[in-house]
PDB file of C-alpha atoms and ligand atoms in Angstrom:
ATOM      1  CA  MET L   1      13.433   0.506  11.503  1.00 96.00           C
ATOM      2  CA  LYS L   2      13.188   2.925   8.583  1.00 98.00           C
ATOM      3  CA  HIS L   3       9.229   3.265   7.122  1.00 98.00           C
ATOM      4  CA  LEU L   4       8.055   3.790   3.036  1.00 98.00           C
ATOM      5  CA  ILE L   5       4.518   4.591   3.442  1.00 98.00           C
ATOM      6  CA  VAL L   6       2.675   4.493  -0.367  1.00 98.00           C
ATOM      7  CA  VAL L   7      -0.762   5.711  -0.754  1.00 98.00           C
ATOM      8  CA  ALA L   8      -2.921   6.276  -3.386  1.00 98.00           C
ATOM      9  CA  HIS L   9      -6.411   9.268  -2.711  1.00 98.00           C
ATOM     10  CA  PRO L  10      -6.637  12.001  -5.223  1.00 98.00           C
ATOM     11  CA  ALA L  11      -8.413  14.205  -2.469  1.00 98.00           C
ATOM     12  CA  LYS L  12      -5.338  15.877   0.368  1.00 97.00           C
ATOM     13  CA  ASP L  13      -7.954  16.400   2.441  1.00 96.00           C
ATOM     14  CA  SER L  14      -9.572  12.790   1.918  1.00 97.00           C
ATOM     15  CA  PHE L  15     -10.000  10.452   5.030  1.00 98.00           C
ATOM     16  CA  THR L  16      -7.367   8.090   3.549  1.00 98.00           C
ATOM     17  CA  MET L  17      -4.834  11.176   3.083  1.00 98.00           C
ATOM     18  CA  GLY L  18      -5.637  11.914   7.022  1.00 98.00           C
ATOM     19  CA  LEU L  19      -4.651   7.755   8.307  1.00 98.00           C
ATOM     20  CA  ALA L  20      -1.466   7.894   6.539  1.00 98.00           C
ATOM     21  CA  ARG L  21      -0.745  11.337   8.082  1.00 98.00           C
ATOM     22  CA  SER L  22      -2.009   9.626  11.610  1.00 98.00           C
ATOM     23  CA  TYR L  23       0.183   7.021  11.033  1.00 98.00           C
ATOM     24  CA  ALA L  24       3.401   8.643   9.713  1.00 98.00           C
ATOM     25  CA  ALA L  25       3.579  10.676  12.710  1.00 98.00           C
ATOM     26  CA  GLU L  26       3.285   7.783  14.756  1.00 98.00           C
ATOM     27  CA  LEU L  27       6.031   5.719  13.611  1.00 98.00           C
ATOM     28  CA  GLU L  28       8.268   9.913  14.067  1.00 98.00           C
ATOM     29  CA  ARG L  29       7.240   9.513  17.182  1.00 97.00           C
ATOM     30  CA  LEU L  30       8.409   6.555  18.311  1.00 97.00           C
ATOM     31  CA  GLY L  31      11.087   7.483  16.636  1.00 97.00           C
ATOM     32  CA  HIS L  32      11.794   5.741  13.430  1.00 98.00           C
ATOM     33  CA  SER L  33      12.149   6.891  10.465  1.00 98.00           C
ATOM     34  CA  GLN L  34       9.841   7.276   7.189  1.00 98.00           C
ATOM     35  CA  GLN L  35       9.301   8.119   3.722  1.00 98.00           C
ATOM     36  CA  THR L  36       5.449   8.906   2.348  1.00 98.00           C
ATOM     37  CA  TYR L  37       5.322   8.399  -1.909  1.00 98.00           C
ATOM     38  CA  ASP L  38       2.119  10.809  -2.001  1.00 98.00           C
ATOM     39  CA  LEU L  39       1.414   9.362  -4.909  1.00 98.00           C
ATOM     40  CA  TYR L  40      -0.924  11.809  -6.358  1.00 98.00           C
ATOM     41  CA  ARG L  41       0.736  14.572  -5.028  1.00 98.00           C
ATOM     42  CA  MET L  42       4.063  13.268  -6.529  1.00 98.00           C
ATOM     43  CA  GLY L  43       2.382  13.207  -9.624  1.00 98.00           C
ATOM     44  CA  PHE L  44       3.343   9.685 -10.213  1.00 98.00           C
ATOM     45  CA  ASP L  45       2.826   7.971 -14.152  1.00 98.00           C
ATOM     46  CA  PRO L  46       0.798   4.430 -13.384  1.00 98.00           C
ATOM     47  CA  VAL L  47       1.215   3.819 -16.841  1.00 98.00           C
ATOM     48  CA  LEU L  48       3.204   0.858 -17.533  1.00 97.00           C
ATOM     49  CA  PRO L  49       4.747   2.312 -21.130  1.00 95.00           C
ATOM     50  CA  ALA L  50       6.431  -1.044 -23.259  1.00 93.00           C
ATOM     51  CA  ARG L  51      10.143  -0.207 -22.892  1.00 91.00           C
ATOM     52  CA  GLU L  52       9.015  -1.589 -19.465  1.00 93.00           C
ATOM     53  CA  LEU L  53       8.030  -4.857 -20.540  1.00 91.00           C
ATOM     54  CA  TRP L  54      11.326  -5.997 -21.714  1.00 84.00           C
ATOM     55  CA  PRO L  55      14.396  -7.110 -19.274  1.00 80.00           C
ATOM     56  CA  VAL L  56      16.277  -4.348 -18.098  1.00 83.00           C
ATOM     57  CA  ASP L  57      19.578  -4.218 -20.492  1.00 84.00           C
ATOM     58  CA  ALA L  58      21.540  -1.468 -22.011  1.00 82.00           C
ATOM     59  CA  ASP L  59      18.380  -0.354 -24.567  1.00 83.00           C
ATOM     60  CA  HIS L  60      15.720  -1.133 -21.695  1.00 86.00           C
ATOM     61  CA  PRO L  61      17.035   0.993 -18.677  1.00 88.00           C
ATOM     62  CA  VAL L  62      15.091   0.892 -15.929  1.00 93.00           C
ATOM     63  CA  SER L  63      12.594   4.604 -15.247  1.00 95.00           C
ATOM     64  CA  THR L  64      14.416   7.121 -13.359  1.00 96.00           C
ATOM     65  CA  ASP L  65      11.505   7.424 -11.244  1.00 97.00           C
ATOM     66  CA  VAL L  66      10.750   3.051 -11.050  1.00 98.00           C
ATOM     67  CA  ALA L  67      14.897   3.106  -9.839  1.00 97.00           C
ATOM     68  CA  GLN L  68      13.612   5.748  -7.530  1.00 98.00           C
ATOM     69  CA  ALA L  69      10.895   3.567  -6.149  1.00 98.00           C
ATOM     70  CA  GLN L  70      12.668   0.393  -6.137  1.00 98.00           C
ATOM     71  CA  ASP L  71      16.236   2.328  -3.613  1.00 98.00           C
ATOM     72  CA  ALA L  72      13.042   3.310  -1.479  1.00 98.00           C
ATOM     73  CA  ILE L  73      11.181  -0.036  -1.471  1.00 98.00           C
ATOM     74  CA  ARG L  74      15.245  -1.695  -1.226  1.00 98.00           C
ATOM     75  CA  ALA L  75      16.304   1.093   1.665  1.00 98.00           C
ATOM     76  CA  ALA L  76      13.328   0.493   3.412  1.00 98.00           C
ATOM     77  CA  ASP L  77      12.699  -2.435   7.019  1.00 98.00           C
ATOM     78  CA  VAL L  78       8.553  -1.689   6.463  1.00 98.00           C
ATOM     79  CA  LEU L  79       6.463  -1.137   2.841  1.00 98.00           C
ATOM     80  CA  THR L  80       3.050   0.128   4.006  1.00 98.00           C
ATOM     81  CA  LEU L  81      -0.124   0.842   1.682  1.00 98.00           C
ATOM     82  CA  ILE L  82      -2.585   2.701   1.993  1.00 98.00           C
ATOM     83  CA  TYR L  83      -5.750   2.970   0.184  1.00 98.00           C
ATOM     84  CA  PRO L  84      -9.765   2.775  -0.526  1.00 98.00           C
ATOM     85  CA  LEU L  85     -11.235  -0.462  -2.681  1.00 98.00           C
ATOM     86  CA  TRP L  86     -12.406   0.749  -4.981  1.00 98.00           C
ATOM     87  CA  TRP L  87     -14.717  -1.923  -7.133  1.00 97.00           C
ATOM     88  CA  LEU L  88     -13.084  -3.955  -3.944  1.00 96.00           C
ATOM     89  CA  SER L  89      -9.347  -3.463  -5.137  1.00 97.00           C
ATOM     90  CA  MET L  90      -7.206  -0.855  -5.328  1.00 98.00           C
ATOM     91  CA  PRO L  91      -7.548   2.763  -6.429  1.00 98.00           C
ATOM     92  CA  ALA L  92      -5.298   2.300 -10.586  1.00 98.00           C
ATOM     93  CA  MET L  93      -2.883   5.234  -9.425  1.00 98.00           C
ATOM     94  CA  MET L  94      -2.045   2.323  -6.893  1.00 98.00           C
ATOM     95  CA  LYS L  95      -2.678  -0.125  -8.912  1.00 98.00           C
ATOM     96  CA  GLY L  96      -0.086   1.170 -11.579  1.00 98.00           C
ATOM     97  CA  TYR L  97       2.473   1.941  -9.173  1.00 98.00           C
ATOM     98  CA  ILE L  98       2.713  -1.663  -8.430  1.00 98.00           C
ATOM     99  CA  ASP L  99       2.818  -2.191 -11.961  1.00 98.00           C
ATOM    100  CA  ARG L 100       5.642  -0.287 -13.046  1.00 98.00           C
ATOM    101  CA  VAL L 101       7.284  -0.635  -9.518  1.00 98.00           C
ATOM    102  CA  PHE L 102       6.949  -4.421  -8.363  1.00 97.00           C
ATOM    103  CA  ALA L 103       8.697  -5.243 -11.452  1.00 96.00           C
ATOM    104  CA  ARG L 104       9.810  -8.981 -12.436  1.00 93.00           C
ATOM    105  CA  GLY L 105      13.542  -8.731 -11.573  1.00 93.00           C
ATOM    106  CA  PHE L 106      13.064  -6.290  -8.823  1.00 96.00           C
ATOM    107  CA  ALA L 107       9.844  -7.716  -6.997  1.00 97.00           C
ATOM    108  CA  TYR L 108       9.572 -11.037  -8.030  1.00 96.00           C
ATOM    109  CA  GLU L 109      10.752 -13.433 -11.137  1.00 94.00           C
ATOM    110  CA  SER L 110       9.587 -16.697 -12.548  1.00 91.00           C
ATOM    111  CA  HIS L 111      10.101 -19.310 -14.178  1.00 91.00           C
ATOM    112  CA  ASP L 112       7.747 -22.122 -15.552  1.00 90.00           C
ATOM    113  CA  GLY L 113       4.781 -20.185 -14.344  1.00 85.00           C
ATOM    114  CA  ASN L 114       6.500 -20.517 -10.299  1.00 91.00           C
ATOM    115  CA  VAL L 115       6.974 -17.241  -9.076  1.00 91.00           C
ATOM    116  CA  ARG L 116       9.355 -16.718  -6.369  1.00 96.00           C
ATOM    117  CA  GLY L 117       9.563 -13.845  -4.273  1.00 97.00           C
ATOM    118  CA  LEU L 118      12.558 -11.871  -3.617  1.00 97.00           C
ATOM    119  CA  LEU L 119      11.570  -8.817  -1.227  1.00 98.00           C
ATOM    120  CA  GLY L 120      11.757 -11.865   1.570  1.00 97.00           C
ATOM    121  CA  GLY L 121      13.260  -9.728   5.143  1.00 97.00           C
ATOM    122  CA  LYS L 122      11.369  -7.192   4.424  1.00 98.00           C
ATOM    123  CA  LYS L 123       7.829  -6.224   6.148  1.00 98.00           C
ATOM    124  CA  ALA L 124       4.582  -4.772   5.201  1.00 98.00           C
ATOM    125  CA  VAL L 125       1.399  -3.459   6.336  1.00 98.00           C
ATOM    126  CA  LEU L 126      -2.232  -2.630   4.373  1.00 98.00           C
ATOM    127  CA  ILE L 127      -4.287  -0.271   5.575  1.00 98.00           C
ATOM    128  CA  THR L 128      -7.551  -0.227   3.171  1.00 98.00           C
ATOM    129  CA  ILE L 129     -10.522   1.084   4.058  1.00 98.00           C
ATOM    130  CA  SER L 130     -14.415   0.736   2.713  1.00 98.00           C
ATOM    131  CA  GLY L 131     -17.730   2.144   1.483  1.00 97.00           C
ATOM    132  CA  ALA L 132     -19.831  -1.505   2.634  1.00 97.00           C
ATOM    133  CA  PRO L 133     -19.518  -3.293   6.826  1.00 98.00           C
ATOM    134  CA  LEU L 134     -16.797  -4.974   6.481  1.00 98.00           C
ATOM    135  CA  PRO L 135     -19.237  -8.032   7.779  1.00 98.00           C
ATOM    136  CA  LEU L 136     -20.883  -7.837   4.460  1.00 98.00           C
ATOM    137  CA  LEU L 137     -17.701  -7.541   2.216  1.00 98.00           C
ATOM    138  CA  VAL L 138     -16.836 -10.834   3.884  1.00 98.00           C
ATOM    139  CA  LYS L 139     -20.284 -12.878   3.784  1.00 98.00           C
ATOM    140  CA  SER L 140     -20.755 -12.303   0.602  1.00 98.00           C
ATOM    141  CA  GLY L 141     -17.480 -13.816  -0.345  1.00 98.00           C
ATOM    142  CA  ASN L 142     -15.444 -10.617  -1.843  1.00 98.00           C
ATOM    143  CA  TRP L 143     -13.077  -9.925   1.427  1.00 98.00           C
ATOM    144  CA  ASN L 144     -11.360 -13.535   0.487  1.00 98.00           C
ATOM    145  CA  ALA L 145     -11.144 -12.102  -2.514  1.00 97.00           C
ATOM    146  CA  VAL L 146      -9.476  -9.040  -1.710  1.00 97.00           C
ATOM    147  CA  GLN L 147      -6.992 -10.879   1.051  1.00 97.00           C
ATOM    148  CA  VAL L 148      -6.347 -13.383  -1.968  1.00 97.00           C
ATOM    149  CA  LEU L 149      -5.839 -10.840  -4.725  1.00 95.00           C
ATOM    150  CA  GLN L 150      -4.073  -7.978  -2.231  1.00 96.00           C
ATOM    151  CA  ASP L 151      -2.497  -9.695  -0.070  1.00 95.00           C
ATOM    152  CA  THR L 152      -1.710 -12.982  -0.686  1.00 95.00           C
ATOM    153  CA  HIS L 153      -0.838 -12.193  -4.813  1.00 94.00           C
ATOM    154  CA  ILE L 154       0.517  -9.223  -3.868  1.00 96.00           C
ATOM    155  CA  LEU L 155       2.707  -8.438  -0.995  1.00 97.00           C
ATOM    156  CA  ARG L 156       3.113 -12.495  -0.221  1.00 96.00           C
ATOM    157  CA  ALA L 157       3.599 -12.898  -3.433  1.00 95.00           C
ATOM    158  CA  ALA L 158       6.751 -10.377  -3.245  1.00 97.00           C
ATOM    159  CA  GLY L 159       8.218 -12.171  -0.131  1.00 97.00           C
ATOM    160  CA  PHE L 160       6.835  -9.550   2.213  1.00 98.00           C
ATOM    161  CA  GLU L 161       6.574 -10.536   5.546  1.00 98.00           C
ATOM    162  CA  LEU L 162       2.460  -9.345   6.486  1.00 98.00           C
ATOM    163  CA  MET L 163       2.564  -8.276   9.875  1.00 98.00           C
ATOM    164  CA  GLU L 164      -0.932  -6.224   9.960  1.00 98.00           C
ATOM    165  CA  HIS L 165      -3.971  -6.261   7.002  1.00 98.00           C
ATOM    166  CA  LEU L 166      -5.669  -3.334   8.940  1.00 98.00           C
ATOM    167  CA  HIS L 167      -9.381  -2.345   6.831  1.00 98.00           C
ATOM    168  CA  PHE L 168     -12.238   1.165   8.264  1.00 98.00           C
ATOM    169  CA  ASP L 169     -15.325  -0.424   6.744  1.00 98.00           C
ATOM    170  CA  GLN L 170     -18.522   1.695   6.736  1.00 97.00           C
ATOM    171  CA  VAL L 171     -16.343   5.521   6.102  1.00 97.00           C
ATOM    172  CA  ALA L 172     -18.757   7.947   4.856  1.00 93.00           C
ATOM    173  CA  PRO L 173     -17.769  11.539   3.280  1.00 88.00           C
ATOM    174  CA  GLN L 174     -19.861  13.185   6.556  1.00 88.00           C
ATOM    175  CA  LEU L 175     -18.202  10.877   9.338  1.00 94.00           C
ATOM    176  CA  ALA L 176     -18.707  12.717  12.847  1.00 95.00           C
ATOM    177  CA  LYS L 177     -15.644  13.401  14.126  1.00 95.00           C
ATOM    178  CA  GLU L 178     -15.587  10.688  16.880  1.00 97.00           C
ATOM    179  CA  ILE L 179     -15.467   8.183  14.736  1.00 97.00           C
ATOM    180  CA  VAL L 180     -12.865   9.501  12.482  1.00 97.00           C
ATOM    181  CA  GLU L 181     -10.857  10.050  15.621  1.00 97.00           C
ATOM    182  CA  GLN L 182     -11.502   6.701  16.875  1.00 98.00           C
ATOM    183  CA  HIS L 183     -10.045   5.730  13.142  1.00 98.00           C
ATOM    184  CA  MET L 184      -7.158   7.799  13.391  1.00 98.00           C
ATOM    185  CA  ALA L 185      -6.564   6.480  17.348  1.00 98.00           C
ATOM    186  CA  ARG L 186      -6.641   2.731  15.526  1.00 98.00           C
ATOM    187  CA  VAL L 187      -4.120   3.332  12.971  1.00 98.00           C
ATOM    188  CA  ARG L 188      -1.866   4.918  14.989  1.00 98.00           C
ATOM    189  CA  SER L 189      -2.135   1.694  17.586  1.00 98.00           C
ATOM    190  CA  CYS L 190      -1.198  -0.185  14.805  1.00 98.00           C
ATOM    191  CA  ALA L 191       2.219   2.249  14.796  1.00 98.00           C
ATOM    192  CA  ARG L 192       2.292   0.642  18.457  1.00 98.00           C
ATOM    193  CA  GLN L 193       1.692  -2.642  18.054  1.00 97.00           C
ATOM    194  CA  HIS L 194       3.910  -3.786  15.779  1.00 98.00           C
ATOM    195  CA  PHE L 195       7.199  -1.066  15.637  1.00 97.00           C
ATOM    196  CA  PRO L 196       7.382  -0.118  19.543  1.00 95.00           C
ATOM    197  CA  GLY L 197      10.069   1.999  20.108  1.00 80.00           C
ATOM    198  CA  ASN L 198      13.263   2.798  18.473  1.00 69.00           C
TER     199      ASN L 198
HETATM  200  C1  FMN H   1     -13.776   4.417  -7.547  1.00 54.59           C
HETATM  201  C2  FMN H   1     -15.291   3.875  -6.665  1.00 54.59           C
HETATM  202  C3  FMN H   1     -14.948   2.658  -6.271  1.00 54.59           C
HETATM  203  C4  FMN H   1     -15.464   2.318  -4.716  1.00 54.59           C
HETATM  204  N1  FMN H   1     -15.671   0.333  -5.138  1.00 54.59           N
HETATM  205  C5  FMN H   1     -16.230   0.623  -3.574  1.00 54.59           C
HETATM  206  C6  FMN H   1     -16.054  -0.879  -3.373  1.00 54.59           C
HETATM  207  O1  FMN H   1     -16.233  -1.188  -4.270  1.00 54.59           O
HETATM  208  N2  FMN H   1     -16.313  -1.530  -2.112  1.00 54.59           N
HETATM  209  C7  FMN H   1     -16.378  -0.438  -0.819  1.00 54.59           C
HETATM  210  O2  FMN H   1     -16.957  -0.909   0.020  1.00 54.59           O
HETATM  211  N3  FMN H   1     -16.364   0.805  -1.454  1.00 54.59           N
HETATM  212  C8  FMN H   1     -16.061   1.045  -2.547  1.00 54.59           C
HETATM  213  N4  FMN H   1     -15.944   2.700  -2.565  1.00 54.59           N
HETATM  214  C9  FMN H   1     -16.566   3.804  -1.345  1.00 54.59           C
HETATM  215  C10 FMN H   1     -14.598   4.764  -0.942  1.00 54.59           C
HETATM  216  O3  FMN H   1     -14.526   3.037  -0.473  1.00 54.59           O
HETATM  217  C11 FMN H   1     -15.318   4.657   0.115  1.00 54.59           C
HETATM  218  O4  FMN H   1     -15.784   5.882  -0.223  1.00 54.59           O
HETATM  219  C12 FMN H   1     -13.581   5.459   0.538  1.00 54.59           C
HETATM  220  O5  FMN H   1     -12.903   4.334   1.384  1.00 54.59           O
HETATM  221  C13 FMN H   1     -13.894   6.023   1.985  1.00 54.59           C
HETATM  222  O6  FMN H   1     -12.205   7.346   2.275  1.00 54.59           O
HETATM  223  P1  FMN H   1     -12.507   8.381   1.653  1.00 54.59           P
HETATM  224  O7  FMN H   1     -13.247   9.312   2.227  1.00 54.59           O
HETATM  225  O8  FMN H   1     -10.951   8.592   1.950  1.00 54.59           O
HETATM  226  O9  FMN H   1     -12.564   8.574   0.218  1.00 54.59           O
HETATM  227  C14 FMN H   1     -15.255   2.844  -3.971  1.00 54.59           C
HETATM  228  C15 FMN H   1     -15.757   4.894  -3.979  1.00 54.59           C
HETATM  229  C16 FMN H   1     -15.374   4.788  -5.017  1.00 54.59           C
HETATM  230  C17 FMN H   1     -14.910   5.985  -5.683  1.00 54.59           C
END
């Protein structure tokens, strides 16, 4: 299968980037092909300009970076998004990727307020990281907010079959090495479980 991994974290040596590398390496080991969109390192521009608000036509062609990003999704069987929860949401970099790339006419169409996803037939995996313990997020209702907004409103609404939302909680800067290793093993296991060898 063809996998597109889109990851947003400013630090190359972060836990989040480590997860993305482990997941990508496991997919390749299983015989899949993968392309990683490392949004910070590629200098992706997350700011949606006015010209992208209009329907695509001769006067408003799709921007080159957006066209390339959309082609990468078209070519993929599976899209995996990886990011830390910042203010319970995604980093602005990832939000800007969604704003620009999941554009009307590509990811969805909308008539009279009814949204129809256009990316049906593709699978998605969502991998998030938080500082807070998951039980606390669940108890406060915050986890429900995360799921409604990110799992359902973005990925499922665009038509993806969400295979798993894998979450790593209580991730802090000085995480013990054994815990980091356990988490890396967990992300590799996620790849094996859903996408056994080609
Ligand atoms: C700007 C910012 C906002 C954050 N907001 C939250 C939050 O709302 N809930 C939470 O549990 N953790 C929050 N965190 C903590 C991060 O989720 C956590 O530190 C990060 O996922 C650890 O992964 P990393 O080492 O790859 O950065 C926030 C961190 C930053 C920098």
